[in-house]
Tab-separated table of C-alpha atoms and ligand atoms in Angstrom:
chain	number	residue	atom	x	y	z
A	11	MET	CA	14.144	-96.904	-91.737
A	12	THR	CA	16.198	-97.169	-94.907
A	13	LYS	CA	19.688	-98.532	-94.633
A	14	ASP	CA	22.442	-97.574	-96.950
A	15	ARG	CA	24.329	-100.102	-99.002
A	16	TYR	CA	27.526	-99.732	-97.027
A	17	THR	CA	25.904	-100.474	-93.715
A	18	VAL	CA	24.036	-103.419	-95.165
A	19	TRP	CA	27.116	-104.844	-96.775
A	20	ASP	CA	29.249	-104.261	-93.703
A	21	ASN	CA	26.759	-106.176	-91.629
A	22	CYS	CA	26.758	-108.994	-94.159
A	23	LEU	CA	30.520	-109.078	-94.121
A	24	ARG	CA	30.588	-109.398	-90.387
A	25	THR	CA	28.375	-112.459	-90.538
A	26	ILE	CA	30.319	-113.934	-93.411
A	27	LYS	CA	33.645	-113.318	-91.751
A	28	SER	CA	32.607	-115.251	-88.710
A	29	SER	CA	31.484	-118.224	-90.742
A	30	ILE	CA	34.352	-118.862	-93.161
A	31	ALA	CA	38.128	-119.188	-93.098
A	32	ALA	CA	40.063	-115.942	-92.860
A	33	GLN	CA	41.921	-116.568	-96.099
A	34	SER	CA	38.744	-117.293	-98.053
A	35	TYR	CA	37.174	-114.195	-96.642
A	36	LYS	CA	40.133	-112.107	-97.702
A	37	THR	CA	40.214	-113.604	-101.176
A	38	TRP	CA	36.545	-113.650	-102.018
A	39	PHE	CA	34.832	-110.994	-99.985
A	40	GLU	CA	37.243	-108.183	-99.392
A	41	PRO	CA	37.437	-107.190	-103.072
A	42	ILE	CA	33.682	-106.831	-103.318
A	43	LYS	CA	32.138	-103.374	-103.387
A	44	PRO	CA	28.506	-102.690	-102.704
A	45	VAL	CA	27.416	-100.417	-105.558
A	46	ASN	CA	23.697	-100.064	-105.180
A	47	LEU	CA	20.820	-100.780	-102.901
A	48	GLU	CA	17.308	-100.296	-104.123
A	49	ASP	CA	14.042	-102.036	-103.313
A	50	SER	CA	15.806	-104.701	-101.307
A	51	ILE	CA	18.100	-105.450	-104.220
A	52	LEU	CA	21.704	-105.174	-103.254
A	53	THR	CA	24.122	-104.877	-106.159
A	54	ILE	CA	27.680	-105.866	-105.515
A	55	GLN	CA	30.552	-105.396	-107.844
A	56	VAL	CA	32.956	-108.229	-108.425
A	57	PRO	CA	36.178	-108.042	-110.393
A	58	ASN	CA	35.405	-110.598	-113.078
A	59	LYS	CA	33.268	-113.435	-114.234
A	60	PHE	CA	35.346	-116.110	-112.616
A	61	PHE	CA	34.949	-114.409	-109.291
A	62	TYR	CA	31.218	-114.302	-109.722
A	63	GLU	CA	31.000	-117.960	-110.648
A	64	TRP	CA	33.114	-118.907	-107.686
A	65	LEU	CA	30.855	-117.003	-105.355
A	66	GLU	CA	27.808	-118.621	-106.882
A	67	GLU	CA	29.252	-122.047	-106.618
A	68	HIS	CA	30.671	-121.870	-103.136
A	69	TYR	CA	28.929	-119.166	-101.251
A	70	VAL	CA	25.477	-118.741	-102.673
A	71	GLY	CA	23.821	-120.265	-99.610
A	72	LEU	CA	25.773	-118.110	-97.220
A	73	LEU	CA	25.190	-114.990	-99.254
A	74	LYS	CA	21.525	-115.624	-99.525
A	75	ALA	CA	21.112	-116.212	-95.818
A	76	THR	CA	23.084	-113.162	-94.761
A	77	ILE	CA	21.389	-110.841	-97.196
A	78	GLN	CA	17.949	-112.026	-96.246
A	79	LYS	CA	18.855	-111.542	-92.643
A	80	GLU	CA	19.756	-107.951	-93.413
A	81	LEU	CA	17.044	-107.044	-95.889
A	82	GLY	CA	14.237	-109.488	-95.336
A	83	GLU	CA	12.661	-112.356	-97.262
A	84	GLN	CA	12.277	-110.496	-100.524
A	85	ALA	CA	15.971	-109.543	-100.639
A	86	LYS	CA	17.823	-110.053	-103.873
A	87	LEU	CA	21.413	-109.939	-104.828
A	88	GLU	CA	22.708	-108.647	-108.113
A	89	TYR	CA	26.197	-108.771	-109.434
A	90	GLN	CA	27.902	-106.136	-111.405
A	91	ILE	CA	30.825	-107.570	-113.199
A	92	LEU	CA	33.708	-105.425	-114.250
A	93	MET	CA	34.545	-107.199	-117.412
A	94	GLY	CA	38.233	-106.533	-117.712
A	95	PRO	CA	40.605	-108.399	-119.945
A	96	ALA	CA	41.989	-111.524	-118.329
A	97	SER	CA	45.104	-109.645	-117.305
A	98	GLY	CA	46.325	-106.090	-117.332
A	99	GLU	CA	45.637	-102.818	-115.640
A	100	ARG	CA	41.911	-102.859	-115.779
A	101	LYS	CA	41.828	-105.725	-113.407
A	102	GLN	CA	43.851	-103.754	-110.940
A	103	ASN	CA	41.342	-100.971	-111.118
A	104	ASN	CA	38.518	-103.314	-110.632
A	105	GLY	CA	36.427	-102.918	-107.652
A	106	THR	CA	37.558	-99.408	-106.950
A	107	ASN	CA	34.342	-97.784	-107.967
A	108	GLY	CA	31.034	-98.304	-109.622
A	109	HIS	CA	31.862	-96.338	-112.735
A	110	TYR	CA	31.726	-98.055	-115.970
A	111	GLN	CA	34.475	-98.016	-118.471
A	112	SER	CA	34.503	-94.896	-120.532
A	113	ASP	CA	36.982	-96.051	-123.116
A	114	SER	CA	34.542	-97.438	-125.580
A	115	SER	CA	37.294	-98.698	-127.831
A	116	LEU	CA	37.732	-101.605	-125.477
A	117	GLY	CA	34.445	-102.896	-126.780
A	118	PHE	CA	33.082	-106.136	-125.502
A	119	MET	CA	35.454	-108.273	-123.584
A	120	PRO	CA	36.111	-111.684	-125.013
A	121	ASP	CA	36.511	-113.373	-121.667
A	122	ALA	CA	33.292	-112.035	-120.320
A	123	PHE	CA	30.988	-114.768	-121.453
A	124	MET	CA	28.455	-115.836	-118.998
A	125	ASN	CA	25.002	-117.175	-119.097
A	126	PRO	CA	22.834	-116.356	-116.133
A	127	PHE	CA	20.152	-118.759	-117.297
A	128	VAL	CA	22.235	-121.772	-116.519
A	129	ILE	CA	23.515	-120.613	-113.173
A	130	PRO	CA	21.196	-121.101	-110.247
A	131	GLY	CA	20.993	-118.571	-107.502
A	132	ILE	CA	19.316	-115.365	-106.621
A	133	LYS	CA	20.996	-112.941	-108.899
A	134	GLN	CA	20.594	-111.091	-112.111
A	135	VAL	CA	23.654	-110.250	-114.111
A	136	ARG	CA	24.711	-106.687	-114.687
A	137	VAL	CA	27.029	-105.929	-117.519
A	138	ASP	CA	29.351	-103.033	-117.938
A	139	PRO	CA	27.721	-101.057	-120.758
A	140	HIS	CA	30.993	-99.701	-122.153
A	141	LEU	CA	29.465	-96.329	-122.706
A	142	ASN	CA	31.241	-93.038	-122.842
A	143	ARG	CA	29.373	-90.882	-120.371
A	144	ASN	CA	30.188	-87.696	-122.190
A	145	TYR	CA	27.832	-88.578	-124.993
A	146	THR	CA	24.418	-87.478	-123.818
A	147	PHE	CA	21.261	-85.999	-125.296
A	148	ASP	CA	21.911	-82.818	-123.359
A	149	ASN	CA	24.997	-82.054	-125.331
A	150	PHE	CA	23.780	-83.439	-128.637
A	151	ILE	CA	22.696	-80.218	-130.277
A	152	GLU	CA	19.513	-80.431	-132.264
A	153	GLY	CA	19.272	-79.128	-135.807
A	154	ASP	CA	17.356	-79.902	-138.980
A	155	CYS	CA	20.204	-82.245	-139.816
A	156	ASN	CA	19.434	-84.626	-136.982
A	157	LYS	CA	15.868	-83.893	-135.853
A	158	LEU	CA	14.355	-87.226	-136.738
A	159	GLY	CA	17.274	-89.293	-135.488
A	160	ARG	CA	17.439	-87.383	-132.257
A	161	SER	CA	13.757	-87.656	-131.476
A	162	ALA	CA	13.597	-91.310	-132.504
A	163	GLY	CA	16.593	-91.864	-130.225
A	164	MET	CA	14.791	-90.189	-127.346
A	165	ALA	CA	11.706	-92.294	-127.960
A	166	VAL	CA	13.805	-95.436	-127.947
A	167	ALA	CA	15.572	-94.385	-124.769
A	168	LYS	CA	12.228	-93.855	-123.053
A	169	LYS	CA	10.841	-97.188	-124.141
A	170	PRO	CA	13.586	-99.492	-125.294
A	171	GLY	CA	12.125	-102.306	-127.376
A	172	GLY	CA	8.713	-100.749	-126.970
A	173	THR	CA	8.548	-98.576	-130.060
A	174	ALA	CA	8.318	-99.352	-133.742
A	175	PHE	CA	11.923	-98.226	-134.035
A	176	ASN	CA	13.489	-101.619	-133.631
A	177	PRO	CA	16.098	-101.823	-134.867
A	178	LEU	CA	16.966	-98.159	-134.913
A	179	VAL	CA	19.493	-97.700	-137.681
A	180	ILE	CA	21.385	-94.420	-137.706
A	181	TYR	CA	23.480	-93.757	-140.740
A	182	GLY	CA	25.541	-90.877	-142.007
A	183	GLN	CA	28.989	-89.820	-143.002
A	184	VAL	CA	31.905	-89.849	-140.663
A	185	GLY	CA	31.990	-87.244	-137.915
A	186	LEU	CA	28.303	-86.378	-137.959
A	187	GLY	CA	27.383	-87.765	-134.572
A	188	LYS	CA	26.304	-91.391	-135.075
A	189	THR	CA	28.342	-92.700	-132.186
A	190	HIS	CA	27.347	-89.772	-130.016
A	191	LEU	CA	23.645	-90.275	-130.639
A	192	ALA	CA	23.762	-94.054	-130.231
A	193	GLN	CA	25.622	-93.723	-126.939
A	194	ALA	CA	23.314	-90.959	-125.764
A	195	ILE	CA	20.461	-93.452	-126.018
A	196	GLY	CA	22.458	-95.973	-124.004
A	197	ASN	CA	23.373	-93.430	-121.355
A	198	GLU	CA	19.801	-92.270	-121.046
A	199	VAL	CA	18.601	-95.825	-120.499
A	200	VAL	CA	21.306	-96.479	-117.933
A	201	LYS	CA	20.284	-93.313	-116.137
A	202	THR	CA	16.565	-93.930	-116.066
A	203	ASN	CA	16.262	-97.664	-116.124
A	204	LYS	CA	18.706	-99.415	-113.876
A	205	ASN	CA	17.223	-102.826	-114.528
A	206	LYS	CA	18.169	-102.864	-118.175
A	207	ASN	CA	21.388	-104.284	-119.469
A	208	VAL	CA	22.830	-101.910	-122.011
A	209	LEU	CA	25.819	-102.865	-124.063
A	210	TYR	CA	27.670	-100.674	-126.516
A	211	GLY	CA	30.339	-102.049	-128.797
A	212	THR	CA	32.040	-101.429	-132.058
A	213	THR	CA	31.504	-103.905	-134.841
A	214	GLU	CA	35.222	-104.402	-134.860
A	215	SER	CA	35.365	-105.575	-131.276
A	216	PHE	CA	32.283	-107.715	-131.821
A	217	THR	CA	34.023	-109.405	-134.726
A	218	ASN	CA	37.202	-109.913	-132.741
A	219	GLN	CA	35.305	-111.544	-129.957
A	220	ILE	CA	33.641	-113.908	-132.328
A	221	ILE	CA	37.025	-114.923	-133.644
A	222	GLN	CA	38.163	-115.422	-130.063
A	223	ALA	CA	35.044	-117.391	-129.199
A	224	ILE	CA	35.493	-119.653	-132.188
A	225	LYS	CA	39.049	-120.277	-131.119
A	226	ASN	CA	37.948	-121.119	-127.601
A	227	ASN	CA	35.052	-123.181	-128.753
A	228	ALA	CA	32.728	-120.841	-126.904
A	229	ILE	CA	30.289	-119.641	-129.529
A	230	ASN	CA	27.264	-120.838	-127.619
A	231	GLU	CA	28.298	-118.936	-124.526
A	232	PHE	CA	28.992	-115.946	-126.675
A	233	VAL	CA	25.542	-115.995	-128.217
A	234	ALA	CA	23.899	-116.713	-124.876
A	235	TYR	CA	25.695	-113.788	-123.333
A	236	TYR	CA	24.490	-111.376	-125.982
A	237	GLN	CA	20.969	-112.680	-125.659
A	238	ASN	CA	20.851	-111.231	-122.179
A	239	ILE	CA	21.373	-107.725	-123.350
A	240	ASP	CA	18.289	-105.531	-123.262
A	241	ILE	CA	19.705	-102.778	-125.404
A	242	LEU	CA	22.428	-103.715	-127.811
A	243	ILE	CA	24.239	-100.922	-129.596
A	244	LEU	CA	26.482	-101.983	-132.417
A	245	ASP	CA	28.489	-99.189	-133.985
A	246	ASP	CA	29.649	-99.081	-137.605
A	247	ILE	CA	28.008	-102.197	-138.950
A	248	GLN	CA	29.442	-101.528	-142.384
A	249	PHE	CA	32.429	-103.429	-140.996
A	250	LEU	CA	30.367	-106.612	-141.012
A	251	ALA	CA	30.799	-106.604	-144.783
A	252	ASN	CA	32.092	-109.866	-146.168
A	253	LYS	CA	32.446	-111.430	-142.716
A	254	VAL	CA	30.247	-114.405	-143.305
A	255	LYS	CA	30.603	-116.129	-139.965
A	256	THR	CA	30.194	-112.935	-137.965
A	257	GLN	CA	27.091	-112.071	-139.933
A	258	GLU	CA	25.642	-115.465	-139.274
A	259	ILE	CA	26.173	-115.203	-135.540
A	260	PHE	CA	24.897	-111.671	-135.460
A	261	PHE	CA	21.827	-112.833	-137.349
A	262	HIS	CA	20.976	-115.266	-134.543
A	263	ILE	CA	21.579	-112.715	-131.858
A	264	PHE	CA	19.514	-110.163	-133.732
A	265	ASN	CA	16.591	-112.534	-134.137
A	266	HIS	CA	16.610	-113.539	-130.530
A	267	LEU	CA	16.776	-109.995	-129.243
A	268	HIS	CA	14.135	-108.771	-131.615
A	269	GLN	CA	11.741	-111.592	-130.823
A	270	SER	CA	12.183	-110.976	-127.137
A	271	GLY	CA	11.364	-107.324	-127.581
A	272	HIS	CA	14.858	-106.161	-126.794
A	273	GLN	CA	16.182	-103.040	-128.434
A	274	ILE	CA	18.793	-103.039	-131.149
A	275	ILE	CA	20.547	-99.867	-132.235
A	276	LEU	CA	22.874	-99.898	-135.189
A	277	THR	CA	24.981	-97.280	-136.877
A	278	SER	CA	26.422	-97.352	-140.331
A	279	ASP	CA	28.231	-95.026	-142.677
A	280	ARG	CA	25.652	-95.715	-145.410
A	281	PRO	CA	22.001	-96.711	-145.689
A	282	PRO	CA	21.319	-100.438	-145.244
A	283	ARG	CA	20.438	-100.909	-148.914
A	284	ASP	CA	23.940	-99.795	-149.870
A	285	LEU	CA	25.751	-102.142	-147.526
A	286	GLU	CA	27.804	-104.360	-149.729
A	287	GLY	CA	28.974	-107.833	-148.818
A	288	MET	CA	26.077	-108.168	-146.415
A	289	GLU	CA	23.584	-110.990	-146.399
A	290	GLU	CA	20.184	-110.054	-147.789
A	291	ARG	CA	18.387	-111.504	-144.772
A	292	LEU	CA	20.321	-109.147	-142.499
A	293	ILE	CA	19.690	-106.119	-144.666
A	294	SER	CA	16.010	-106.882	-144.758
A	295	ARG	CA	15.948	-107.084	-140.967
A	296	PHE	CA	17.718	-103.770	-140.643
A	297	LYS	CA	14.770	-102.294	-142.465
A	298	TRP	CA	12.215	-103.600	-139.994
A	299	GLY	CA	12.481	-100.659	-137.685
A	300	LEU	CA	13.441	-97.097	-138.430
A	301	THR	CA	16.321	-96.046	-140.594
A	302	THR	CA	17.286	-92.436	-140.143
A	303	ASP	CA	20.198	-90.406	-141.368
A	304	LEU	CA	22.329	-87.671	-139.905
A	305	GLN	CA	23.099	-84.862	-142.305
A	306	ALA	CA	25.801	-82.273	-142.154
A	307	PRO	CA	24.623	-79.508	-139.829
A	308	ASP	CA	23.730	-76.091	-141.191
A	309	LEU	CA	25.618	-72.994	-140.164
A	310	GLU	CA	23.492	-72.145	-137.130
A	311	THR	CA	23.711	-75.678	-135.825
A	312	ARG	CA	27.459	-75.749	-136.348
A	313	MET	CA	27.766	-72.562	-134.361
A	314	ALA	CA	25.614	-73.958	-131.594
A	315	ILE	CA	27.710	-77.125	-131.503
A	316	LEU	CA	30.940	-75.179	-131.427
A	317	GLU	CA	29.651	-72.952	-128.654
A	318	GLU	CA	28.602	-75.963	-126.648
A	319	LYS	CA	32.093	-77.478	-127.004
A	320	MET	CA	33.697	-74.155	-126.084
A	321	HIS	CA	31.561	-73.990	-123.022
A	322	LYS	CA	32.433	-77.528	-122.042
A	323	ASP	CA	36.155	-77.020	-122.559
A	324	GLY	CA	36.199	-73.561	-121.051
A	325	ILE	CA	37.567	-72.026	-124.231
A	326	ASP	CA	36.418	-68.609	-125.268
A	327	LEU	CA	36.547	-67.717	-128.953
A	328	PRO	CA	35.556	-64.274	-130.191
A	329	ARG	CA	32.391	-64.225	-132.230
A	330	ASP	CA	34.125	-63.539	-135.551
A	331	VAL	CA	36.404	-66.526	-135.012
A	332	VAL	CA	33.433	-68.775	-134.293
A	333	GLU	CA	31.821	-67.541	-137.486
A	334	TYR	CA	34.944	-67.984	-139.514
A	335	VAL	CA	35.479	-71.532	-138.309
A	336	CYS	CA	31.859	-72.530	-138.835
A	337	TYR	CA	31.699	-71.021	-142.289
A	338	ASN	CA	34.692	-73.061	-143.277
A	339	ILE	CA	34.242	-76.409	-141.576
A	340	LYS	CA	31.016	-77.841	-142.864
A	341	ASP	CA	30.985	-81.535	-143.327
A	342	ASN	CA	32.378	-82.961	-140.178
A	343	VAL	CA	31.673	-82.058	-136.580
A	344	ARG	CA	34.752	-83.866	-135.399
A	345	GLU	CA	36.804	-81.521	-137.546
A	346	LEU	CA	35.046	-78.592	-135.938
A	347	GLU	CA	36.228	-79.861	-132.567
A	348	GLY	CA	39.674	-80.470	-133.969
A	349	VAL	CA	39.922	-76.878	-135.112
A	350	LEU	CA	38.735	-75.621	-131.751
A	351	ASN	CA	41.333	-77.663	-129.896
A	352	SER	CA	44.025	-76.687	-132.279
A	353	ILE	CA	43.232	-72.991	-131.919
A	354	ALA	CA	43.229	-73.325	-128.149
A	355	ALA	CA	46.555	-75.171	-128.243
A	356	GLN	CA	48.169	-72.573	-130.499
A	357	ALA	CA	46.896	-69.791	-128.313
A	358	SER	CA	48.234	-71.259	-125.113
A	359	LEU	CA	51.430	-72.917	-126.321
A	360	ASN	CA	52.548	-70.185	-128.677
A	361	GLN	CA	50.966	-67.333	-126.790
A	362	ARG	CA	48.962	-66.334	-129.814
A	363	THR	CA	45.975	-64.081	-129.687
A	364	ILE	CA	42.843	-65.859	-130.799
A	365	ASP	CA	41.762	-64.005	-133.891
A	366	VAL	CA	40.639	-64.697	-137.416
A	367	ASP	CA	44.253	-64.863	-138.616
A	368	LEU	CA	45.015	-67.713	-136.289
A	369	ALA	CA	41.735	-69.392	-137.157
A	370	ARG	CA	42.514	-69.115	-140.847
A	371	GLU	CA	45.869	-70.817	-140.373
A	372	VAL	CA	44.376	-73.639	-138.381
A	373	VAL	CA	41.396	-74.106	-140.662
A	374	ARG	CA	43.613	-74.293	-143.702
A	375	LYS	CA	45.382	-77.261	-142.242
A	376	PHE	CA	42.125	-79.021	-141.597
A	377	VAL	CA	40.110	-78.368	-144.658
A	378	LYS	CA	40.767	-80.978	-147.228
A	379	GLU	CA	40.984	-80.327	-150.931
A	380	ALA	CA	37.883	-82.430	-151.500
A	381	GLN	CA	35.878	-80.236	-149.242
A	382	ARG	CA	36.340	-77.198	-151.319
A	383	GLU	CA	36.443	-77.838	-154.960
A	384	LEU	CA	36.674	-74.157	-155.452
A	385	THR	CA	37.855	-73.436	-158.922
A	386	LEU	CA	40.178	-70.625	-159.782
A	387	ASP	CA	37.591	-69.457	-162.295
A	388	HIS	CA	35.093	-69.121	-159.540
A	389	ILE	CA	37.452	-67.066	-157.428
A	390	GLN	CA	38.303	-64.804	-160.329
A	391	ASN	CA	34.652	-64.251	-161.163
A	392	GLN	CA	33.779	-63.493	-157.611
A	393	VAL	CA	36.567	-60.959	-157.164
A	394	ALA	CA	35.920	-59.351	-160.547
A	395	ASP	CA	32.274	-59.057	-159.592
A	396	HIS	CA	33.128	-57.491	-156.309
A	397	TYR	CA	35.317	-54.826	-157.919
A	398	ASN	CA	32.972	-54.524	-160.833
A	399	ILE	CA	35.598	-55.144	-163.473
A	400	PRO	CA	35.589	-57.567	-166.406
A	401	VAL	CA	37.182	-60.835	-165.395
A	402	ASP	CA	39.516	-60.779	-168.406
A	403	LYS	CA	41.361	-57.836	-166.942
A	404	LEU	CA	42.619	-60.080	-164.143
A	405	LYS	CA	44.485	-62.105	-166.706
A	406	ALA	CA	45.615	-59.179	-168.828
A	407	LYS	CA	48.775	-57.112	-168.506
A	408	THR	CA	47.045	-53.985	-167.211
A	409	ARG	CA	48.855	-52.264	-164.343
A	410	LYS	CA	46.041	-49.971	-163.326
A	411	ARG	CA	45.929	-49.871	-159.566
A	412	PRO	CA	42.370	-51.202	-158.908
A	413	ILE	CA	42.927	-54.040	-161.333
A	414	VAL	CA	46.301	-54.904	-159.887
A	415	ILE	CA	44.733	-55.080	-156.444
A	416	ALA	CA	41.896	-57.278	-157.666
A	417	ARG	CA	44.375	-59.531	-159.441
A	418	GLN	CA	46.619	-59.822	-156.424
A	419	LEU	CA	43.682	-60.499	-154.202
A	420	SER	CA	42.445	-63.253	-156.514
A	421	MET	CA	45.841	-64.879	-156.384
A	422	PHE	CA	45.902	-64.620	-152.624
A	423	LEU	CA	42.499	-66.262	-152.370
A	424	ALA	CA	43.497	-68.922	-154.859
A	425	LYS	CA	46.505	-69.696	-152.714
A	426	SER	CA	44.678	-69.714	-149.427
A	427	LEU	CA	41.462	-71.408	-150.456
A	428	THR	CA	42.694	-74.080	-152.825
A	429	ASN	CA	45.579	-76.479	-152.885
A	430	LYS	CA	46.667	-75.366	-156.343
A	431	SER	CA	50.376	-74.857	-156.805
A	432	LEU	CA	51.888	-71.420	-157.271
A	433	LYS	CA	52.721	-72.421	-160.811
A	434	THR	CA	49.155	-73.396	-161.661
A	435	ILE	CA	47.803	-70.239	-160.117
A	436	GLY	CA	50.279	-68.127	-162.078
A	437	GLU	CA	49.245	-69.825	-165.292
A	438	MET	CA	45.614	-69.031	-164.648
A	439	PHE	CA	46.451	-65.343	-164.479
A	440	GLY	CA	47.648	-64.812	-168.001
A	441	GLY	CA	50.717	-67.035	-167.704
A	442	ARG	CA	52.457	-65.274	-164.820
A	443	ASP	CA	55.183	-67.101	-162.984
A	444	HIS	CA	55.219	-68.405	-159.431
A	445	SER	CA	57.266	-65.530	-158.024
A	446	THR	CA	54.556	-63.086	-159.088
A	447	VAL	CA	52.050	-65.142	-157.124
A	448	ILE	CA	54.270	-65.096	-154.035
A	449	TYR	CA	54.754	-61.362	-154.406
A	450	SER	CA	50.987	-60.820	-154.757
A	451	CYS	CA	50.200	-62.867	-151.665
A	452	ARG	CA	52.651	-60.813	-149.628
A	453	ALA	CA	51.294	-57.578	-150.963
A	454	VAL	CA	47.773	-58.581	-149.974
A	455	GLN	CA	48.892	-59.648	-146.534
A	456	ASP	CA	50.616	-56.290	-146.026
A	457	MET	CA	47.541	-54.413	-147.106
A	458	MET	CA	45.388	-56.463	-144.795
A	459	ASP	CA	47.662	-55.612	-141.916
A	460	THR	CA	47.500	-51.886	-142.566
A	461	ASP	CA	44.124	-51.284	-144.139
A	462	ARG	CA	41.136	-52.333	-142.110
A	463	GLU	CA	38.667	-51.662	-144.877
A	464	PHE	CA	40.596	-53.872	-147.234
A	465	ARG	CA	40.879	-56.571	-144.641
A	466	LEU	CA	37.122	-56.684	-144.215
A	467	THR	CA	36.755	-56.977	-147.971
A	468	VAL	CA	39.084	-59.954	-148.005
A	469	GLU	CA	37.305	-61.644	-145.157
A	470	GLY	CA	33.937	-61.031	-146.755
A	471	LEU	CA	35.094	-62.589	-149.995
A	472	GLU	CA	36.564	-65.544	-148.173
A	473	LYS	CA	33.265	-66.140	-146.480
A	474	GLN	CA	31.324	-65.887	-149.701
A	475	LEU	CA	33.654	-68.232	-151.485
A	476	SER	CA	33.738	-70.801	-148.775
A	477	MET	CA	29.972	-70.743	-148.498
A	478	ALA	CA	29.647	-71.352	-152.187
A	479	SER	CA	31.927	-74.355	-152.204
B	8	ADP	P1	30.400	-90.470	-136.168
B	8	ADP	O1	30.212	-91.625	-135.240
B	8	ADP	O2	29.197	-90.208	-137.019
B	8	ADP	O3	31.650	-90.561	-136.982
B	8	ADP	P2	30.718	-89.002	-133.729
B	8	ADP	O4	29.485	-89.395	-133.015
B	8	ADP	O5	31.982	-89.628	-133.303
B	8	ADP	O6	30.540	-89.173	-135.302
B	8	ADP	O7	30.817	-87.419	-133.649
B	8	ADP	C1	32.027	-86.714	-133.859
B	8	ADP	C2	32.132	-85.610	-132.858
B	8	ADP	O8	31.174	-84.618	-133.158
B	8	ADP	C3	31.838	-86.075	-131.450
B	8	ADP	O9	32.751	-85.498	-130.573
B	8	ADP	C4	30.448	-85.579	-131.172
B	8	ADP	O10	30.287	-85.238	-129.820
B	8	ADP	C5	30.352	-84.358	-132.051
B	8	ADP	N1	29.000	-84.097	-132.536
B	8	ADP	C6	28.411	-84.560	-133.670
B	8	ADP	N2	27.165	-84.112	-133.793
B	8	ADP	C7	26.929	-83.336	-132.722
B	8	ADP	C8	25.801	-82.572	-132.268
B	8	ADP	N3	24.655	-82.522	-132.961
B	8	ADP	N4	25.928	-81.898	-131.112
B	8	ADP	C9	27.065	-81.935	-130.403
B	8	ADP	N5	28.154	-82.628	-130.767
B	8	ADP	C10	28.102	-83.328	-131.915
B	9	MG	MG1	31.367	-93.322	-134.946
């Protein structure tokens, strides 16, 4: 017969209650939650490290006896420690459930040092992995841009520390999924391998904790604590640059983990060789395993990512809007999400219909100048090509209708696709002034509103131009 954790723990509590003072029972046992029971290992969650140490010091004998009575000789007790800050709301939440913290920005907690090696007893220590559960392999869309990283990540998740990919270094520009992929590995391990201690943290929080530890004269505990981690994920290691002491401590932790066959996963915004202000011995270690980059996704992958986010958020964009957005947002998946959210917000707050017009407005706000170094020349050439007229005519005084339309359209595109001022645009069209540019933009907008054919032409050109940039 298999017992569930609640029954087992309730029975334990009954025994404990009858053997200690009521106040002690209330203080030390009531806040405990049983979170798991597997193979005679009962995992209980305690609010913090101090709590755990107190239990170990004062009640280990009692705990051991009661648990063995319930689960037999081979019974083991594990602690899961909710590592909250010393004060504050998180402590209040402690013990309410077995979920781990999803706000990864909290990083490692400075007061959470502990070293299970030096504490006798019958436990293993569980740490809160600080993972965001939303980052999984399932929703990390595969494309040519991330194939190697994704499959290396899966391999690592299946056999942490047991592949040649140690450390696994994932690098790439901002917004391309480094954090997502690194956390997906962590989440996968947590899901499939409950005995492993996974810890995710930003380099920033790691650094802050070291500063804290130095202040508290607790560097040894700090290092010892990290040495217990089976899978350490350190995000954005470029921030280790020029931090000599942090690098030194990390070096020791790295060596220990690596020698013990524990897995290290690092992310960086550039390849290890380009990390400046970083000790050579660290850089050379980063190269021991696998270094893989994440590239900007191609159009199909961007569309798949966007569709996945739409699905998740329950937002429905028409196909042409999806295409428009993905044609225009190329270098940053986070921006793609930003545009999606912004479109959804506009649609619901301002009761706007979701169409390409709305998308264009939103995208314009997002796309940075740097992302589209579209030149006015390029726009003029493209439009002239399309209408099959010599490009010079766009700058000339001619008032022939087809040329006027092409000229106005070029100005419109110049205004909407670049950040050039009206004045600059005017100058590029044979020295016209800014009011002519404004007039042209309006004229084009009017035509787009009334002439479907023309509108499709404009959209086609926009696509072409934004693909070329
Ligand atoms: P980085 O750490 O490289 O700056 P993030 O991991 O924070 O980037 O990714 C930015 C956003 O883009 C996240 O919300 C992430 O879920 C999303 N994202 C990036 N790549 C993908 C992908 N291949 N599939 C699904 N979502 C992705
Ligand atoms: Mg990141």
